[in-house]
Amino acid sequence: MIKRKYVRTRSLQNGMKIDQAIIDRMGRTLIARGAILDDYMIEALMNRGVSGVYTVEGKEDGTTEKENISEKMIEKIEELKVEDRANVKLTESVKKRVATGIAYLYNNTESDDFIDATNNIANDLMKAITDNESIAVDISALKVSDEYTFKHSVDVATMAMIIGKQHGLTEKEVYEIGIAGLLHDIGKTKIPNEILNKAGKLTDEEFLLMKQHALFGYSILKDKKELSDPVLMGVLQHHEKLNGKGYPLGVPEEKIYEYAKIISTADIYDALVTERPYKKAFSPRAAVEMIMAMTDELDINVMRSFLDSIILYPVGSTVQLSNGENAKVIENNPKYVLRPKVFGLKTGKVYDLGNDLKCANIIIK
């Protein structure tokens, strides 16, 4: 059985396995998640002011049984399935370039090549969208880096571009919102490592400082003449809310730029479904439901574009239904992203979760 627990740094011992990545303010991984700690690493944690980390011990039970799918069922699934809408696909070579590029940006905010490097990444993402005529994004397929800050920046940029496309933005605006998405967290390079890496709850003072990262990002970028005002405001306002209770400035709805409204939705979704040292990841279903409940904070039209843009359960993936049966997804319905059509692997029944009233009480767990 896997056991995860929080251990104060002074209580760490040789041989413990760390269950979080330790990164510096430039986004560089100092200790990778899963590393076996030694005296040198423990001393480094203490010297950097990291008060504690999560560790993990034990092994998977290995008791999960796989479904046995007959050839006849496989044939039936192939006959029934309807391929997903065209979604963003990043080749391994593009992922490598993007990962290298985003790391460069966070490590070289004052470089003369900063804008060129940003444009190179945005060009790669734009090409991936236009080449495939993509109108949707499968967030589980985007991973470009094991490091959270870099992965999150690319995920948010890609989602924002697709949401923007669904929302009716021009090609130029889709490109620009990609730039804003890539740079939305650049201000975190100004946040101390001990706060970025803190496994527990932030103090009020620490949280106040963390809430300034959007302002720090704006300060880093405001003198870069190549960046338009909507891009700069997308970075500055990506944590602002329609009810005026966002940060860092608490501006009302009418003063929030469109790019910021789109990036905010993508940012929240990706943060919810990603595991962090201080929280477990929410399921895609739970994350979407939480976003759908944020009608006083997020723009309702952007929310609709978001729901039209994401593929939660790709065709061919296996899901568990609330009736206890495992099933294969055979068709998605953009109008009901939480309720695709699935094929039961035990009964051989087709459950149309979005349209069949007989399936109203069945959900994907």
Coordinates of C-alpha atoms in Angstrom, one line a residue:
M1 CA 0.0 0.0 0.0
I2 CA 1.2 3.5 -0.9
K3 CA 1.5 5.9 2.1
R4 CA 2.1 9.6 1.6
K5 CA 2.9 11.8 4.5
Y6 CA 4.3 15.3 5.4
V7 CA 7.7 15.2 7.1
R8 CA 9.4 18.2 8.7
T9 CA 12.8 18.8 7.0
R10 CA 14.7 18.3 10.3
S11 CA 13.1 14.8 10.6
L12 CA 14.0 13.6 7.1
Q13 CA 16.3 10.6 6.9
N14 CA 18.6 9.0 4.3
G15 CA 16.6 6.7 2.0
M16 CA 13.3 8.5 2.2
K17 CA 11.5 9.0 -1.1
I18 CA 10.3 12.5 -1.8
D19 CA 6.8 12.9 -3.3
Q20 CA 7.1 16.4 -4.7
A21 CA 9.5 18.3 -6.9
I22 CA 11.7 21.0 -5.4
I23 CA 12.2 23.9 -7.8
D24 CA 14.0 27.2 -7.6
R25 CA 12.5 30.6 -8.4
M26 CA 13.6 30.3 -12.0
G27 CA 11.6 27.1 -12.4
R28 CA 14.6 24.7 -12.4
T29 CA 14.1 21.3 -10.8
L30 CA 16.6 20.9 -7.9
I31 CA 15.2 17.6 -6.6
A32 CA 12.9 15.6 -8.8
R33 CA 9.8 14.0 -7.5
G34 CA 10.5 10.3 -6.6
A35 CA 14.2 11.0 -5.8
I36 CA 15.7 9.0 -2.9
L37 CA 16.9 11.6 -0.4
D38 CA 20.5 11.6 0.9
D39 CA 22.3 13.8 3.5
Y40 CA 23.4 16.3 0.8
M41 CA 19.8 16.7 -0.4
I42 CA 18.4 17.0 3.1
E43 CA 21.0 19.6 4.0
A44 CA 20.2 21.6 0.8
L45 CA 16.5 21.6 1.8
M46 CA 17.4 23.0 5.2
N47 CA 19.7 25.6 3.7
R48 CA 16.9 26.8 1.3
G49 CA 14.4 27.2 4.1
V50 CA 12.1 24.4 3.0
S51 CA 10.3 23.6 6.3
G52 CA 8.9 20.2 5.2
V53 CA 8.1 18.0 2.2
Y54 CA 5.9 15.1 1.3
T55 CA 7.4 11.6 1.3
V56 CA 6.0 8.3 0.0
E57 CA 6.6 4.7 1.0
G58 CA 5.2 1.4 0.0
K59 CA 4.2 -0.2 -3.3
E60 CA 1.0 -0.5 -5.3
D61 CA -1.2 -3.4 -4.2
G62 CA -1.3 -4.7 -7.7
T63 CA -4.8 -6.1 -7.0
T64 CA -6.7 -4.2 -9.7
E65 CA -8.1 -6.6 -12.2
K66 CA -8.1 -5.7 -15.9
E67 CA -11.3 -6.2 -17.9
N68 CA -11.1 -9.1 -20.3
I69 CA -12.5 -7.9 -23.6
S70 CA -13.5 -10.5 -26.1
E71 CA -12.7 -10.2 -29.8
K72 CA -16.4 -9.8 -30.5
M73 CA -16.6 -6.9 -28.1
I74 CA -13.6 -5.3 -29.6
E75 CA -15.2 -5.5 -33.1
K76 CA -18.4 -4.0 -31.7
I77 CA -16.6 -1.1 -30.1
E78 CA -14.7 -0.4 -33.3
E79 CA -18.0 -0.5 -35.2
L80 CA -19.8 1.9 -32.9
K81 CA -17.1 4.4 -32.0
V82 CA -17.1 7.9 -33.5
E83 CA -13.7 9.6 -33.5
D84 CA -13.2 12.8 -31.5
R85 CA -13.2 16.2 -32.9
A86 CA -9.8 17.3 -34.3
N87 CA -7.7 18.1 -31.2
V88 CA -4.3 19.6 -30.7
K89 CA -1.4 17.1 -31.2
L90 CA 2.1 18.0 -30.3
T91 CA 4.8 15.7 -31.8
E92 CA 7.7 14.7 -29.6
S93 CA 10.1 17.0 -31.4
V94 CA 7.7 19.9 -30.8
K95 CA 7.3 19.0 -27.2
K96 CA 11.0 19.0 -26.8
R97 CA 11.4 22.4 -28.4
V98 CA 8.5 23.8 -26.4
A99 CA 9.9 22.4 -23.1
T100 CA 13.4 23.9 -23.8
G101 CA 11.9 27.2 -24.9
I102 CA 9.6 27.7 -21.9
A103 CA 12.5 26.8 -19.5
Y104 CA 14.6 29.4 -21.3
L105 CA 12.0 32.1 -20.8
Y106 CA 11.7 31.5 -17.1
N107 CA 15.4 31.5 -16.7
N108 CA 16.1 34.6 -18.9
T109 CA 13.5 37.2 -18.4
E110 CA 15.9 40.0 -19.2
S111 CA 17.4 38.4 -22.3
D112 CA 17.4 40.3 -25.6
D113 CA 16.1 37.0 -27.1
F114 CA 13.1 36.8 -24.8
I115 CA 10.5 37.9 -27.3
D116 CA 12.0 35.8 -30.1
A117 CA 11.9 32.7 -27.8
T118 CA 8.3 33.4 -26.8
N119 CA 7.3 33.8 -30.5
N120 CA 9.0 30.5 -31.4
I121 CA 6.9 28.6 -28.8
A122 CA 3.7 30.4 -29.8
N123 CA 4.5 29.5 -33.5
D124 CA 4.9 25.9 -32.6
L125 CA 1.5 25.8 -30.8
M126 CA -0.2 27.8 -33.5
K127 CA 1.1 25.4 -36.2
A128 CA -0.2 22.4 -34.1
I129 CA -3.6 24.0 -34.0
T130 CA -3.8 25.1 -37.7
D131 CA -2.2 22.1 -39.3
N132 CA -4.8 19.8 -37.7
E133 CA -7.6 22.4 -37.9
S134 CA -8.0 21.7 -34.1
I135 CA -11.1 22.8 -32.3
A136 CA -10.6 20.8 -29.1
V137 CA -7.9 19.9 -26.6
D138 CA -7.3 16.7 -24.7
I139 CA -5.5 18.0 -21.7
S140 CA -4.1 14.6 -20.8
A141 CA -2.1 14.5 -24.0
L142 CA -0.3 17.8 -23.7
K143 CA 2.5 17.0 -21.2
V144 CA 5.7 18.7 -22.3
S145 CA 7.7 18.7 -19.1
D146 CA 7.7 17.1 -15.6
E147 CA 8.2 20.5 -14.0
Y148 CA 4.9 22.0 -13.0
T149 CA 5.5 25.7 -13.8
F150 CA 6.6 24.9 -17.4
K151 CA 3.9 22.3 -18.0
H152 CA 1.2 24.6 -16.6
S153 CA 2.3 27.5 -18.8
V154 CA 2.1 25.4 -22.0
D155 CA -1.2 23.8 -20.9
V156 CA -2.8 27.1 -20.2
A157 CA -1.5 28.7 -23.4
T158 CA -2.8 25.8 -25.5
M159 CA -6.2 25.7 -23.8
A160 CA -6.5 29.4 -24.1
M161 CA -5.8 29.4 -27.8
I162 CA -8.4 26.7 -28.4
I163 CA -11.0 28.4 -26.2
G164 CA -10.2 31.7 -28.0
K165 CA -10.8 30.0 -31.3
Q166 CA -14.1 28.6 -30.2
H167 CA -14.9 32.0 -28.8
G168 CA -14.6 33.7 -32.2
L169 CA -11.2 35.4 -31.8
T170 CA -9.3 36.2 -35.0
E171 CA -6.1 34.2 -35.9
K172 CA -4.0 37.1 -34.7
E173 CA -5.8 37.2 -31.4
V174 CA -5.5 33.5 -30.9
Y175 CA -1.8 33.8 -31.4
E176 CA -1.6 36.7 -28.9
I177 CA -3.6 34.9 -26.3
G178 CA -1.1 32.1 -26.7
I179 CA 1.7 34.5 -25.8
A180 CA -0.2 35.8 -22.8
G181 CA -0.9 32.2 -21.7
L182 CA 2.8 31.2 -21.9
L183 CA 3.8 34.3 -19.8
H184 CA 0.9 34.5 -17.4
D185 CA 3.0 33.0 -14.5
I186 CA 6.3 34.6 -15.3
G187 CA 6.0 36.7 -12.2
K188 CA 6.6 33.6 -10.1
T189 CA 10.3 34.0 -10.8
K190 CA 10.1 36.8 -8.2
I191 CA 8.6 34.6 -5.5
P192 CA 11.0 33.0 -3.0
N193 CA 11.6 29.2 -3.3
E194 CA 10.4 28.4 0.2
I195 CA 7.0 29.8 -0.7
L196 CA 6.8 28.2 -4.2
N197 CA 7.7 24.8 -2.7
K198 CA 5.8 25.0 0.5
A199 CA 3.9 21.7 1.0
G200 CA 1.6 23.1 3.7
K201 CA -0.9 26.0 3.7
L202 CA 0.7 29.4 3.1
T203 CA 0.5 32.0 5.9
D204 CA -1.5 35.1 5.4
E205 CA 1.8 37.0 4.6
E206 CA 3.0 34.4 2.2
F207 CA -0.3 34.3 0.4
L208 CA -0.3 38.1 0.1
L209 CA 3.1 37.9 -1.6
M210 CA 2.0 35.0 -3.8
K211 CA -0.9 37.1 -5.0
Q212 CA 1.5 39.7 -6.3
H213 CA 3.0 37.3 -8.9
A214 CA 0.6 38.7 -11.6
L215 CA 1.8 42.2 -10.8
F216 CA 5.4 41.1 -10.8
G217 CA 4.8 39.5 -14.3
Y218 CA 3.4 42.7 -15.6
S219 CA 6.4 44.6 -14.3
I220 CA 8.8 42.2 -16.0
L221 CA 6.9 42.5 -19.4
K222 CA 5.6 46.1 -19.5
D223 CA 8.7 47.6 -21.1
K224 CA 8.9 44.9 -23.9
K225 CA 7.4 47.0 -26.7
E226 CA 6.6 44.0 -28.9
L227 CA 3.9 42.9 -26.4
S228 CA 0.4 44.5 -26.9
D229 CA -1.7 45.9 -24.1
P230 CA -4.2 43.0 -24.3
V231 CA -1.3 40.5 -23.8
L232 CA 0.1 42.5 -20.8
M233 CA -3.4 42.8 -19.3
G234 CA -4.0 39.1 -19.8
V235 CA -0.9 38.5 -17.6
L236 CA -1.8 41.2 -15.1
Q237 CA -5.5 40.2 -14.7
H238 CA -5.6 36.4 -15.0
H239 CA -6.6 36.1 -11.3
E240 CA -9.3 38.9 -11.5
K241 CA -12.9 37.8 -11.0
L242 CA -16.2 39.3 -12.4
N243 CA -17.4 40.0 -8.9
G244 CA -14.4 42.2 -8.2
K245 CA -13.0 39.8 -5.6
G246 CA -10.0 38.8 -7.6
Y247 CA -6.4 39.9 -7.4
P248 CA -4.0 41.7 -7.5
L249 CA -6.1 44.8 -8.1
G250 CA -9.7 43.6 -7.5
V251 CA -11.1 45.3 -10.7
P252 CA -14.8 44.9 -11.7
E253 CA -16.0 42.9 -14.7
E254 CA -16.1 45.8 -17.1
K255 CA -12.4 46.5 -16.7
I256 CA -11.2 42.9 -17.2
Y257 CA -9.8 42.2 -20.7
E258 CA -11.1 39.4 -22.8
Y259 CA -7.7 37.6 -22.8
A260 CA -7.6 37.6 -19.0
K261 CA -11.1 36.1 -18.8
I262 CA -10.1 33.3 -21.1
I263 CA -6.7 32.6 -19.5
S264 CA -8.4 32.6 -16.0
T265 CA -10.7 29.7 -17.0
A266 CA -7.9 27.7 -18.5
D267 CA -5.6 28.5 -15.5
I268 CA -8.2 27.3 -13.0
Y269 CA -9.0 24.1 -14.8
D270 CA -5.4 23.1 -15.3
A271 CA -4.5 23.9 -11.7
L272 CA -7.5 21.8 -10.4
V273 CA -6.5 18.7 -12.4
T274 CA -2.8 18.9 -11.6
E275 CA -1.4 17.4 -8.4
R276 CA 0.7 19.8 -6.3
P277 CA 2.7 19.3 -3.1
Y278 CA -0.1 20.8 -1.1
K279 CA -3.1 19.1 -2.8
K280 CA -4.2 16.1 -4.7
A281 CA -5.5 16.5 -8.2
F282 CA -9.2 16.7 -8.8
S283 CA -10.7 14.5 -11.4
P284 CA -11.6 16.2 -14.7
R285 CA -15.2 15.7 -13.9
A286 CA -14.9 17.4 -10.5
A287 CA -12.9 20.2 -12.0
V288 CA -15.5 20.9 -14.7
E289 CA -18.3 20.9 -12.2
M290 CA -16.4 23.4 -10.0
I291 CA -15.8 25.7 -13.0
M292 CA -19.5 25.5 -14.0
A293 CA -20.4 26.6 -10.5
M294 CA -18.2 29.7 -10.7
T295 CA -20.8 31.9 -12.5
D296 CA -20.2 34.9 -10.3
E297 CA -16.4 34.8 -11.0
L298 CA -16.0 33.6 -14.6
D299 CA -17.5 34.9 -17.8
I300 CA -20.4 32.7 -18.8
N301 CA -19.7 33.0 -22.5
V302 CA -16.0 32.1 -22.0
M303 CA -17.2 29.1 -19.9
R304 CA -19.4 27.9 -22.7
S305 CA -16.4 28.2 -25.1
F306 CA -14.3 26.3 -22.6
L307 CA -16.9 23.5 -22.4
D308 CA -17.0 23.3 -26.2
S309 CA -13.2 23.1 -26.3
I310 CA -12.2 20.2 -24.0
I311 CA -12.2 16.5 -24.4
L312 CA -12.4 14.9 -21.0
Y313 CA -12.9 11.3 -22.0
P314 CA -11.2 10.6 -25.3
V315 CA -12.8 8.0 -27.5
G316 CA -11.2 4.6 -26.7
S317 CA -10.5 5.5 -23.1
T318 CA -11.8 3.2 -20.3
V319 CA -14.0 4.8 -17.6
Q320 CA -15.8 3.5 -14.5
L321 CA -19.5 4.1 -14.3
S322 CA -21.4 4.8 -11.0
N323 CA -23.3 1.5 -11.5
G324 CA -20.0 -0.3 -11.0
E325 CA -19.3 -1.3 -14.6
N326 CA -16.2 -0.4 -16.6
A327 CA -16.9 1.0 -20.1
K328 CA -15.2 2.2 -23.2
V329 CA -16.0 5.7 -24.5
I330 CA -17.3 5.4 -28.1
E331 CA -18.5 8.9 -28.8
N332 CA -18.3 12.4 -27.2
N333 CA -21.0 15.0 -27.3
P334 CA -19.7 18.6 -27.1
K335 CA -22.9 19.7 -25.5
Y336 CA -22.5 17.2 -22.7
V337 CA -18.8 17.0 -22.0
L338 CA -19.4 15.0 -18.8
R339 CA -21.7 12.5 -20.4
P340 CA -20.4 10.7 -23.5
K341 CA -21.7 7.6 -25.1
V342 CA -20.0 4.5 -23.7
F343 CA -20.0 0.7 -24.2
G344 CA -20.3 -1.4 -21.1
L345 CA -17.5 -4.0 -20.9
K346 CA -19.5 -6.4 -18.8
T347 CA -23.0 -6.2 -20.2
G348 CA -22.2 -5.1 -23.8
K349 CA -24.8 -2.4 -23.4
V350 CA -24.5 1.1 -25.0
Y351 CA -25.1 3.9 -22.5
D352 CA -25.9 7.2 -24.1
L353 CA -25.3 9.2 -20.9
G354 CA -26.1 12.6 -22.5
N355 CA -29.4 11.8 -24.3
D356 CA -30.9 8.6 -22.9
L357 CA -33.2 9.3 -19.9
K358 CA -32.7 5.7 -18.8
C359 CA -29.1 6.7 -18.1
A360 CA -29.9 9.8 -16.1
N361 CA -28.8 8.3 -12.8
I362 CA -25.5 7.0 -14.2
I363 CA -22.3 9.1 -14.1
I364 CA -18.6 8.6 -14.8
K365 CA -16.9 8.3 -11.4

